Every structure is written in structure tokens, then in C-alpha cells.
Amino acid sequence: MISGWLQPCSGTLSADCYYLHDKGTSYRGPANRDRTCQFWTSQYPHPHNHTPQAYPRAGLEQNYCRNPDGKDRPWCYTNNPLIRWMYCDDVFACDAVPTRCFYAIDKGRSYAGNLNR
């Protein structure tokens, strides 16, 4: 790392866990509560405003667990008409966050350092 400049991290951003510091808003893994999540592009069975068009940077792909609005952790709308949404219990918190580099894939959203130019 060049002193005073933030460098890209080597390796990849974890798709298996979410970072506590951002409550999983940068999580981009494929978890979907055993296929019980409603697709983000669908308005059935639960109409909602969390669409890929309304949240273009939230990674609202297919029916994957995400956190577009800053809830406590990744979640999804369910396919069950009686249960509107649920947290994704199969997505766990990561132990560490990047503090000396950033991941280009999430445009630095997972960065938790304090470098100030």
C-alpha cells in the first residue's frame, strides 16, 4: 500500500457472510432461505418498493437475501403470503472487515478503515 492512498484488496469479497459495520448492505452472496424468497422483481405475493430500479446499488438480483434499506442484516420478502419478510438466518456475520484496502466489486462499500486524504 502506498502511504496515503487506498489500494484494492487482493482476493475476493466474501459471498458467505456479511459485515456487521454495514449491516450486510454490501452482501452479494447467493443465499435465499432455501428458495423461499420472493424475487425482487416480483410484486407477488407481497407488493413492495424494493426493486432493482429503486435501489440500483443494492444488488437486488433474483431472490437473493439483501439489505437495501439498512435493516439489522440481510433479509428477503417471502413466498409465503402470511409472512411478508424474514431475516436470512443462513447468512452469518464475518469476523473482520477490510481496513487497509477496498474491494472494487462493491465499490468500496465494505471498507471500514479511516484513511483520510
mmCIF file of N, CA and C in Angstrom:
data_model
loop_
_atom_site.group_PDB
_atom_site.id
_atom_site.type_symbol
_atom_site.label_atom_id
_atom_site.label_comp_id
_atom_site.label_asym_id
_atom_site.label_seq_id
_atom_site.Cartn_x
_atom_site.Cartn_y
_atom_site.Cartn_z
ATOM 1 N N MET A 1 0.848 -1.179 0.000
ATOM 2 C CA MET A 1 0.000 0.000 0.000
ATOM 3 C C MET A 1 0.889 1.235 0.000
ATOM 4 N N ILE A 2 0.606 2.169 -0.865
ATOM 5 C CA ILE A 2 1.311 3.432 -0.924
ATOM 6 C C ILE A 2 0.771 4.314 0.189
ATOM 7 N N SER A 3 1.652 4.909 0.955
ATOM 8 C CA SER A 3 1.225 5.730 2.081
ATOM 9 C C SER A 3 0.267 6.824 1.629
ATOM 10 N N GLY A 4 -0.897 6.908 2.296
ATOM 11 C CA GLY A 4 -1.874 7.938 1.993
ATOM 12 C C GLY A 4 -2.862 7.582 0.897
ATOM 13 N N TRP A 5 -2.664 6.449 0.231
ATOM 14 C CA TRP A 5 -3.578 6.043 -0.827
ATOM 15 C C TRP A 5 -4.168 4.684 -0.510
ATOM 16 N N LEU A 6 -5.439 4.535 -0.738
ATOM 17 C CA LEU A 6 -6.127 3.276 -0.509
ATOM 18 C C LEU A 6 -5.962 2.406 -1.741
ATOM 19 N N GLN A 7 -5.578 1.161 -1.552
ATOM 20 C CA GLN A 7 -5.337 0.229 -2.649
ATOM 21 C C GLN A 7 -6.416 -0.837 -2.699
ATOM 22 N N PRO A 8 -6.641 -1.445 -3.875
ATOM 23 C CA PRO A 8 -7.583 -2.563 -3.951
ATOM 24 C C PRO A 8 -7.096 -3.743 -3.116
ATOM 25 N N CYS A 9 -8.031 -4.479 -2.520
ATOM 26 C CA CYS A 9 -7.686 -5.669 -1.749
ATOM 27 C C CYS A 9 -7.346 -6.800 -2.708
ATOM 28 N N SER A 10 -6.450 -7.673 -2.282
ATOM 29 C CA SER A 10 -6.219 -8.890 -3.043
ATOM 30 C C SER A 10 -7.244 -9.906 -2.561
ATOM 31 N N GLY A 11 -7.590 -10.840 -3.385
ATOM 32 C CA GLY A 11 -8.606 -11.815 -3.010
ATOM 33 C C GLY A 11 -9.986 -11.328 -3.422
ATOM 34 N N THR A 12 -10.987 -11.980 -2.884
ATOM 35 C CA THR A 12 -12.353 -11.648 -3.254
ATOM 36 C C THR A 12 -13.181 -11.296 -2.027
ATOM 37 N N LEU A 13 -14.223 -10.546 -2.248
ATOM 38 C CA LEU A 13 -15.175 -10.204 -1.196
ATOM 39 C C LEU A 13 -15.950 -11.470 -0.847
ATOM 40 N N SER A 14 -16.136 -11.731 0.408
ATOM 41 C CA SER A 14 -16.807 -12.958 0.830
ATOM 42 C C SER A 14 -18.263 -12.974 0.389
ATOM 43 N N ALA A 15 -18.688 -14.098 -0.164
ATOM 44 C CA ALA A 15 -20.083 -14.270 -0.545
ATOM 45 C C ALA A 15 -20.819 -15.113 0.488
ATOM 46 N N ASP A 16 -20.096 -15.522 1.540
ATOM 47 C CA ASP A 16 -20.671 -16.419 2.527
ATOM 48 C C ASP A 16 -21.122 -15.716 3.794
ATOM 49 N N CYS A 17 -20.738 -14.457 3.962
ATOM 50 C CA CYS A 17 -21.064 -13.760 5.197
ATOM 51 C C CYS A 17 -21.263 -12.274 4.915
ATOM 52 N N TYR A 18 -21.772 -11.563 5.915
ATOM 53 C CA TYR A 18 -21.980 -10.128 5.766
ATOM 54 C C TYR A 18 -21.183 -9.381 6.827
ATOM 55 N N TYR A 19 -20.893 -8.123 6.568
ATOM 56 C CA TYR A 19 -20.122 -7.325 7.504
ATOM 57 C C TYR A 19 -21.039 -6.586 8.469
ATOM 58 N N LEU A 20 -20.725 -6.696 9.750
ATOM 59 C CA LEU A 20 -21.533 -6.056 10.781
ATOM 60 C C LEU A 20 -21.545 -4.542 10.660
ATOM 61 N N HIS A 21 -20.424 -3.952 10.261
ATOM 62 C CA HIS A 21 -20.342 -2.492 10.246
ATOM 63 C C HIS A 21 -21.330 -1.860 9.263
ATOM 64 N N ASP A 22 -21.711 -2.592 8.206
ATOM 65 C CA ASP A 22 -22.687 -2.028 7.266
ATOM 66 C C ASP A 22 -24.006 -2.801 7.266
ATOM 67 N N LYS A 23 -24.177 -3.674 8.276
ATOM 68 C CA LYS A 23 -25.406 -4.464 8.450
ATOM 69 C C LYS A 23 -25.735 -5.326 7.237
ATOM 70 N N GLY A 24 -24.723 -5.657 6.462
ATOM 71 C CA GLY A 24 -24.940 -6.516 5.304
ATOM 72 C C GLY A 24 -25.392 -5.793 4.055
ATOM 73 N N THR A 25 -25.325 -4.475 4.016
ATOM 74 C CA THR A 25 -25.732 -3.766 2.792
ATOM 75 C C THR A 25 -24.791 -4.075 1.637
ATOM 76 N N SER A 26 -23.557 -4.497 1.921
ATOM 77 C CA SER A 26 -22.612 -4.853 0.859
ATOM 78 C C SER A 26 -22.647 -6.349 0.532
ATOM 79 N N TYR A 27 -23.456 -7.138 1.231
ATOM 80 C CA TYR A 27 -23.521 -8.587 0.994
ATOM 81 C C TYR A 27 -24.053 -8.874 -0.410
ATOM 82 N N ARG A 28 -23.335 -9.728 -1.166
ATOM 83 C CA ARG A 28 -23.750 -10.073 -2.527
ATOM 84 C C ARG A 28 -23.727 -11.572 -2.773
ATOM 85 N N GLY A 29 -23.901 -12.347 -1.718
ATOM 86 C CA GLY A 29 -23.900 -13.798 -1.854
ATOM 87 C C GLY A 29 -25.211 -14.333 -2.390
ATOM 88 N N PRO A 30 -25.261 -15.637 -2.664
ATOM 89 C CA PRO A 30 -26.444 -16.254 -3.281
ATOM 90 C C PRO A 30 -27.463 -16.845 -2.318
ATOM 91 N N ALA A 31 -27.374 -16.553 -1.029
ATOM 92 C CA ALA A 31 -28.338 -17.132 -0.081
ATOM 93 C C ALA A 31 -29.756 -16.657 -0.394
ATOM 94 N N ASN A 32 -30.720 -17.558 -0.244
ATOM 95 C CA ASN A 32 -32.127 -17.194 -0.481
ATOM 96 C C ASN A 32 -33.098 -18.009 0.366
ATOM 97 N N ARG A 33 -32.738 -18.301 1.602
ATOM 98 C CA ARG A 33 -33.606 -19.006 2.548
ATOM 99 C C ARG A 33 -34.206 -20.274 1.939
ATOM 100 N N ASP A 34 -33.375 -21.128 1.405
ATOM 101 C CA ASP A 34 -33.836 -22.400 0.826
ATOM 102 C C ASP A 34 -34.934 -22.188 -0.213
ATOM 103 N N ARG A 35 -34.730 -21.203 -1.044
ATOM 104 C CA ARG A 35 -35.651 -20.888 -2.157
ATOM 105 C C ARG A 35 -37.013 -20.399 -1.705
ATOM 106 N N THR A 36 -37.110 -19.865 -0.498
ATOM 107 C CA THR A 36 -38.395 -19.350 -0.021
ATOM 108 C C THR A 36 -38.513 -17.834 -0.214
ATOM 109 N N CYS A 37 -37.486 -17.212 -0.790
ATOM 110 C CA CYS A 37 -37.536 -15.759 -1.004
ATOM 111 C C CYS A 37 -38.266 -15.411 -2.292
ATOM 112 N N GLN A 38 -39.021 -14.364 -2.223
ATOM 113 C CA GLN A 38 -39.706 -13.803 -3.387
ATOM 114 C C GLN A 38 -38.653 -13.076 -4.244
ATOM 115 N N PHE A 39 -38.802 -13.125 -5.550
ATOM 116 C CA PHE A 39 -37.897 -12.390 -6.431
ATOM 117 C C PHE A 39 -38.092 -10.890 -6.222
ATOM 118 N N TRP A 40 -36.978 -10.147 -6.226
ATOM 119 C CA TRP A 40 -37.048 -8.698 -6.002
ATOM 120 C C TRP A 40 -37.831 -7.997 -7.113
ATOM 121 N N THR A 41 -37.898 -8.591 -8.285
ATOM 122 C CA THR A 41 -38.644 -8.001 -9.400
ATOM 123 C C THR A 41 -40.123 -8.356 -9.363
ATOM 124 N N SER A 42 -40.514 -9.253 -8.462
ATOM 125 C CA SER A 42 -41.904 -9.691 -8.367
ATOM 126 C C SER A 42 -42.672 -8.857 -7.339
ATOM 127 N N GLN A 43 -43.929 -8.655 -7.602
ATOM 128 C CA GLN A 43 -44.815 -7.967 -6.653
ATOM 129 C C GLN A 43 -45.825 -8.934 -6.035
ATOM 130 N N TYR A 44 -45.556 -10.247 -6.187
ATOM 131 C CA TYR A 44 -46.443 -11.255 -5.639
ATOM 132 C C TYR A 44 -45.634 -12.263 -4.838
ATOM 133 N N PRO A 45 -46.065 -12.670 -3.682
ATOM 134 C CA PRO A 45 -47.322 -12.326 -3.029
ATOM 135 C C PRO A 45 -47.288 -10.998 -2.264
ATOM 136 N N HIS A 46 -46.116 -10.350 -2.191
ATOM 137 C CA HIS A 46 -46.017 -9.112 -1.409
ATOM 138 C C HIS A 46 -45.618 -7.933 -2.286
ATOM 139 N N PRO A 47 -46.515 -6.979 -2.510
ATOM 140 C CA PRO A 47 -46.130 -5.760 -3.221
ATOM 141 C C PRO A 47 -45.125 -4.977 -2.368
ATOM 142 N N HIS A 48 -44.151 -4.360 -3.018
ATOM 143 C CA HIS A 48 -43.097 -3.649 -2.280
ATOM 144 C C HIS A 48 -42.419 -2.617 -3.180
ATOM 145 N N ASN A 49 -41.622 -1.758 -2.544
ATOM 146 C CA ASN A 49 -40.876 -0.717 -3.269
ATOM 147 C C ASN A 49 -39.400 -1.045 -3.427
ATOM 148 N N HIS A 50 -38.961 -2.183 -2.927
ATOM 149 C CA HIS A 50 -37.543 -2.559 -3.003
ATOM 150 C C HIS A 50 -37.255 -3.262 -4.334
ATOM 151 N N THR A 51 -37.232 -2.516 -5.400
ATOM 152 C CA THR A 51 -36.982 -3.073 -6.725
ATOM 153 C C THR A 51 -35.561 -2.720 -7.165
ATOM 154 N N PRO A 52 -35.015 -3.461 -8.134
ATOM 155 C CA PRO A 52 -33.686 -3.114 -8.657
ATOM 156 C C PRO A 52 -33.641 -1.694 -9.231
ATOM 157 N N GLN A 53 -34.746 -1.215 -9.765
ATOM 158 C CA GLN A 53 -34.788 0.148 -10.310
ATOM 159 C C GLN A 53 -34.741 1.191 -9.195
ATOM 160 N N ALA A 54 -35.420 0.933 -8.104
ATOM 161 C CA ALA A 54 -35.458 1.885 -6.986
ATOM 162 C C ALA A 54 -34.170 1.862 -6.166
ATOM 163 N N TYR A 55 -33.484 0.717 -6.134
ATOM 164 C CA TYR A 55 -32.237 0.552 -5.369
ATOM 165 C C TYR A 55 -31.167 -0.045 -6.285
ATOM 166 N N PRO A 56 -30.693 0.713 -7.264
ATOM 167 C CA PRO A 56 -29.780 0.154 -8.271
ATOM 168 C C PRO A 56 -28.432 -0.309 -7.717
ATOM 169 N N ARG A 57 -28.020 0.169 -6.566
ATOM 170 C CA ARG A 57 -26.721 -0.217 -5.999
ATOM 171 C C ARG A 57 -26.834 -1.283 -4.912
ATOM 172 N N ALA A 58 -28.028 -1.808 -4.705
ATOM 173 C CA ALA A 58 -28.249 -2.763 -3.614
ATOM 174 C C ALA A 58 -28.070 -4.220 -4.026
ATOM 175 N N GLY A 59 -27.800 -4.494 -5.289
ATOM 176 C CA GLY A 59 -27.590 -5.871 -5.723
ATOM 177 C C GLY A 59 -28.830 -6.732 -5.646
ATOM 178 N N LEU A 60 -29.996 -6.150 -5.918
ATOM 179 C CA LEU A 60 -31.256 -6.894 -5.818
ATOM 180 C C LEU A 60 -31.414 -7.817 -7.027
ATOM 181 N N GLU A 61 -30.693 -8.917 -6.978
ATOM 182 C CA GLU A 61 -30.688 -9.901 -8.052
ATOM 183 C C GLU A 61 -31.520 -11.110 -7.658
ATOM 184 N N GLN A 62 -32.235 -11.630 -8.601
ATOM 185 C CA GLN A 62 -33.048 -12.824 -8.422
ATOM 186 C C GLN A 62 -33.833 -12.767 -7.107
ATOM 187 N N ASN A 63 -33.689 -13.799 -6.289
ATOM 188 C CA ASN A 63 -34.373 -13.808 -4.989
ATOM 189 C C ASN A 63 -33.358 -13.968 -3.858
ATOM 190 N N TYR A 64 -32.191 -13.369 -4.041
ATOM 191 C CA TYR A 64 -31.122 -13.468 -3.049
ATOM 192 C C TYR A 64 -31.371 -12.545 -1.868
ATOM 193 N N CYS A 65 -30.908 -12.957 -0.709
ATOM 194 C CA CYS A 65 -31.001 -12.150 0.506
ATOM 195 C C CYS A 65 -30.152 -10.892 0.340
ATOM 196 N N ARG A 66 -30.723 -9.758 0.679
ATOM 197 C CA ARG A 66 -30.020 -8.485 0.586
ATOM 198 C C ARG A 66 -30.494 -7.577 1.711
ATOM 199 N N ASN A 67 -29.868 -6.416 1.825
ATOM 200 C CA ASN A 67 -30.288 -5.422 2.813
ATOM 201 C C ASN A 67 -30.286 -4.042 2.155
ATOM 202 N N PRO A 68 -31.257 -3.768 1.313
ATOM 203 C CA PRO A 68 -31.267 -2.496 0.585
ATOM 204 C C PRO A 68 -31.599 -1.282 1.440
ATOM 205 N N ASP A 69 -32.224 -1.496 2.593
ATOM 206 C CA ASP A 69 -32.729 -0.363 3.373
ATOM 207 C C ASP A 69 -32.116 -0.235 4.771
ATOM 208 N N GLY A 70 -31.054 -0.979 5.048
ATOM 209 C CA GLY A 70 -30.355 -0.815 6.314
ATOM 210 C C GLY A 70 -30.995 -1.473 7.527
ATOM 211 N N LYS A 71 -31.776 -2.555 7.310
ATOM 212 C CA LYS A 71 -32.279 -3.310 8.460
ATOM 213 C C LYS A 71 -31.072 -3.882 9.215
ATOM 214 N N ASP A 72 -31.285 -4.711 10.196
ATOM 215 C CA ASP A 72 -30.192 -5.242 11.013
ATOM 216 C C ASP A 72 -29.229 -6.168 10.276
ATOM 217 N N ARG A 73 -29.708 -6.859 9.248
ATOM 218 C CA ARG A 73 -28.875 -7.795 8.482
ATOM 219 C C ARG A 73 -29.621 -8.177 7.201
ATOM 220 N N PRO A 74 -29.002 -8.970 6.297
ATOM 221 C CA PRO A 74 -29.686 -9.348 5.058
ATOM 222 C C PRO A 74 -31.030 -10.046 5.322
ATOM 223 N N TRP A 75 -31.972 -9.784 4.432
ATOM 224 C CA TRP A 75 -33.331 -10.291 4.577
ATOM 225 C C TRP A 75 -33.937 -10.461 3.185
ATOM 226 N N CYS A 76 -35.165 -10.977 3.134
ATOM 227 C CA CYS A 76 -35.887 -11.052 1.863
ATOM 228 C C CYS A 76 -37.389 -11.106 2.129
ATOM 229 N N TYR A 77 -38.158 -10.737 1.110
ATOM 230 C CA TYR A 77 -39.598 -10.979 1.146
ATOM 231 C C TYR A 77 -39.790 -12.467 0.929
ATOM 232 N N THR A 78 -40.807 -13.038 1.548
ATOM 233 C CA THR A 78 -41.012 -14.485 1.425
ATOM 234 C C THR A 78 -42.073 -14.806 0.374
ATOM 235 N N ASN A 79 -42.073 -16.057 -0.044
ATOM 236 C CA ASN A 79 -43.116 -16.557 -0.950
ATOM 237 C C ASN A 79 -44.378 -16.932 -0.193
ATOM 238 N N ASN A 80 -44.334 -16.889 1.116
ATOM 239 C CA ASN A 80 -45.474 -17.230 1.955
ATOM 240 C C ASN A 80 -46.367 -15.990 2.096
ATOM 241 N N PRO A 81 -47.609 -16.039 1.627
ATOM 242 C CA PRO A 81 -48.496 -14.881 1.719
ATOM 243 C C PRO A 81 -48.749 -14.406 3.149
ATOM 244 N N LEU A 82 -48.525 -15.265 4.142
ATOM 245 C CA LEU A 82 -48.776 -14.897 5.533
ATOM 246 C C LEU A 82 -47.568 -14.261 6.227
ATOM 247 N N ILE A 83 -46.391 -14.394 5.631
ATOM 248 C CA ILE A 83 -45.166 -13.834 6.218
ATOM 249 C C ILE A 83 -44.543 -12.899 5.190
ATOM 250 N N ARG A 84 -44.590 -11.587 5.448
ATOM 251 C CA ARG A 84 -44.119 -10.601 4.473
ATOM 252 C C ARG A 84 -42.620 -10.700 4.217
ATOM 253 N N TRP A 85 -41.807 -10.649 5.254
ATOM 254 C CA TRP A 85 -40.359 -10.740 5.076
ATOM 255 C C TRP A 85 -39.726 -11.420 6.284
ATOM 256 N N MET A 86 -38.492 -11.909 6.093
ATOM 257 C CA MET A 86 -37.750 -12.567 7.174
ATOM 258 C C MET A 86 -36.260 -12.288 7.002
ATOM 259 N N TYR A 87 -35.553 -12.263 8.128
ATOM 260 C CA TYR A 87 -34.098 -12.202 8.066
ATOM 261 C C TYR A 87 -33.575 -13.530 7.529
ATOM 262 N N CYS A 88 -32.453 -13.488 6.871
ATOM 263 C CA CYS A 88 -31.842 -14.689 6.312
ATOM 264 C C CYS A 88 -30.879 -15.286 7.336
ATOM 265 N N ASP A 89 -31.334 -16.281 8.048
ATOM 266 C CA ASP A 89 -30.551 -16.876 9.122
ATOM 267 C C ASP A 89 -29.370 -17.692 8.617
ATOM 268 N N ASP A 90 -29.344 -18.025 7.321
ATOM 269 C CA ASP A 90 -28.228 -18.803 6.791
ATOM 270 C C ASP A 90 -27.079 -17.914 6.302
ATOM 271 N N VAL A 91 -27.179 -16.600 6.512
ATOM 272 C CA VAL A 91 -26.097 -15.677 6.205
ATOM 273 C C VAL A 91 -25.550 -15.178 7.539
ATOM 274 N N PHE A 92 -24.279 -15.474 7.793
ATOM 275 C CA PHE A 92 -23.668 -15.136 9.073
ATOM 276 C C PHE A 92 -22.768 -13.917 8.957
ATOM 277 N N ALA A 93 -22.502 -13.286 10.067
ATOM 278 C CA ALA A 93 -21.613 -12.128 10.104
ATOM 279 C C ALA A 93 -20.158 -12.571 9.954
ATOM 280 N N CYS A 94 -19.386 -11.803 9.193
ATOM 281 C CA CYS A 94 -17.945 -12.049 9.044
ATOM 282 C C CYS A 94 -17.227 -11.566 10.298
ATOM 283 N N ASP A 95 -16.063 -12.116 10.536
ATOM 284 C CA ASP A 95 -15.280 -11.723 11.704
ATOM 285 C C ASP A 95 -14.525 -10.419 11.490
ATOM 286 N N ALA A 96 -14.091 -10.146 10.277
ATOM 287 C CA ALA A 96 -13.249 -8.968 10.045
ATOM 288 C C ALA A 96 -13.696 -8.234 8.789
ATOM 289 N N VAL A 97 -13.424 -6.964 8.757
ATOM 290 C CA VAL A 97 -13.737 -6.136 7.595
ATOM 291 C C VAL A 97 -12.441 -5.529 7.068
ATOM 292 N N PRO A 98 -12.393 -5.184 5.785
ATOM 293 C CA PRO A 98 -11.172 -4.573 5.267
ATOM 294 C C PRO A 98 -10.968 -3.166 5.828
ATOM 295 N N THR A 99 -9.767 -2.895 6.330
ATOM 296 C CA THR A 99 -9.459 -1.574 6.871
ATOM 297 C C THR A 99 -8.253 -0.928 6.184
ATOM 298 N N ARG A 100 -7.570 -1.671 5.326
ATOM 299 C CA ARG A 100 -6.394 -1.123 4.652
ATOM 300 C C ARG A 100 -6.537 -1.151 3.133
ATOM 301 N N CYS A 101 -7.645 -1.664 2.641
ATOM 302 C CA CYS A 101 -7.853 -1.761 1.202
ATOM 303 C C CYS A 101 -9.355 -1.760 0.934
ATOM 304 N N PHE A 102 -9.729 -1.753 -0.338
ATOM 305 C CA PHE A 102 -11.147 -1.781 -0.697
ATOM 306 C C PHE A 102 -11.370 -2.829 -1.771
ATOM 307 N N TYR A 103 -12.612 -3.323 -1.860
ATOM 308 C CA TYR A 103 -12.992 -4.264 -2.908
ATOM 309 C C TYR A 103 -13.700 -3.505 -4.012
ATOM 310 N N ALA A 104 -13.163 -3.603 -5.220
ATOM 311 C CA ALA A 104 -13.751 -2.895 -6.356
ATOM 312 C C ALA A 104 -15.145 -3.418 -6.671
ATOM 313 N N ILE A 105 -15.391 -4.708 -6.434
ATOM 314 C CA ILE A 105 -16.681 -5.299 -6.790
ATOM 315 C C ILE A 105 -17.846 -4.642 -6.052
ATOM 316 N N ASP A 106 -17.612 -4.182 -4.834
ATOM 317 C CA ASP A 106 -18.692 -3.497 -4.112
ATOM 318 C C ASP A 106 -18.441 -1.993 -4.018
ATOM 319 N N LYS A 107 -17.527 -1.515 -4.870
ATOM 320 C CA LYS A 107 -17.206 -0.078 -4.957
ATOM 321 C C LYS A 107 -16.791 0.493 -3.595
ATOM 322 N N GLY A 108 -16.128 -0.341 -2.777
ATOM 323 C CA GLY A 108 -15.615 0.118 -1.501
ATOM 324 C C GLY A 108 -16.613 0.172 -0.365
ATOM 325 N N ARG A 109 -17.859 -0.292 -0.585
ATOM 326 C CA ARG A 109 -18.867 -0.202 0.482
ATOM 327 C C ARG A 109 -18.496 -1.025 1.716
ATOM 328 N N SER A 110 -17.708 -2.082 1.545
ATOM 329 C CA SER A 110 -17.326 -2.899 2.688
ATOM 330 C C SER A 110 -16.117 -2.332 3.430
ATOM 331 N N TYR A 111 -15.484 -1.307 2.910
ATOM 332 C CA TYR A 111 -14.303 -0.712 3.549
ATOM 333 C C TYR A 111 -14.680 -0.096 4.890
ATOM 334 N N ALA A 112 -13.904 -0.398 5.932
ATOM 335 C CA ALA A 112 -14.213 0.102 7.266
ATOM 336 C C ALA A 112 -13.023 0.842 7.885
ATOM 337 N N GLY A 113 -12.073 1.226 7.066
ATOM 338 C CA GLY A 113 -10.903 1.930 7.576
ATOM 339 C C GLY A 113 -11.190 3.402 7.806
ATOM 340 N N ASN A 114 -10.115 4.137 8.107
ATOM 341 C CA ASN A 114 -10.287 5.567 8.386
ATOM 342 C C ASN A 114 -9.266 6.427 7.664
ATOM 343 N N LEU A 115 -8.819 5.970 6.483
ATOM 344 C CA LEU A 115 -7.884 6.743 5.688
ATOM 345 C C LEU A 115 -8.569 8.014 5.206
ATOM 346 N N ASN A 116 -7.910 9.126 5.401
ATOM 347 C CA ASN A 116 -8.466 10.427 5.020
ATOM 348 C C ASN A 116 -7.413 11.174 4.222
ATOM 349 N N ARG A 117 -7.732 11.500 2.974
ATOM 350 C CA ARG A 117 -6.760 12.199 2.115
ATOM 351 C C ARG A 117 -6.569 13.583 2.547
#
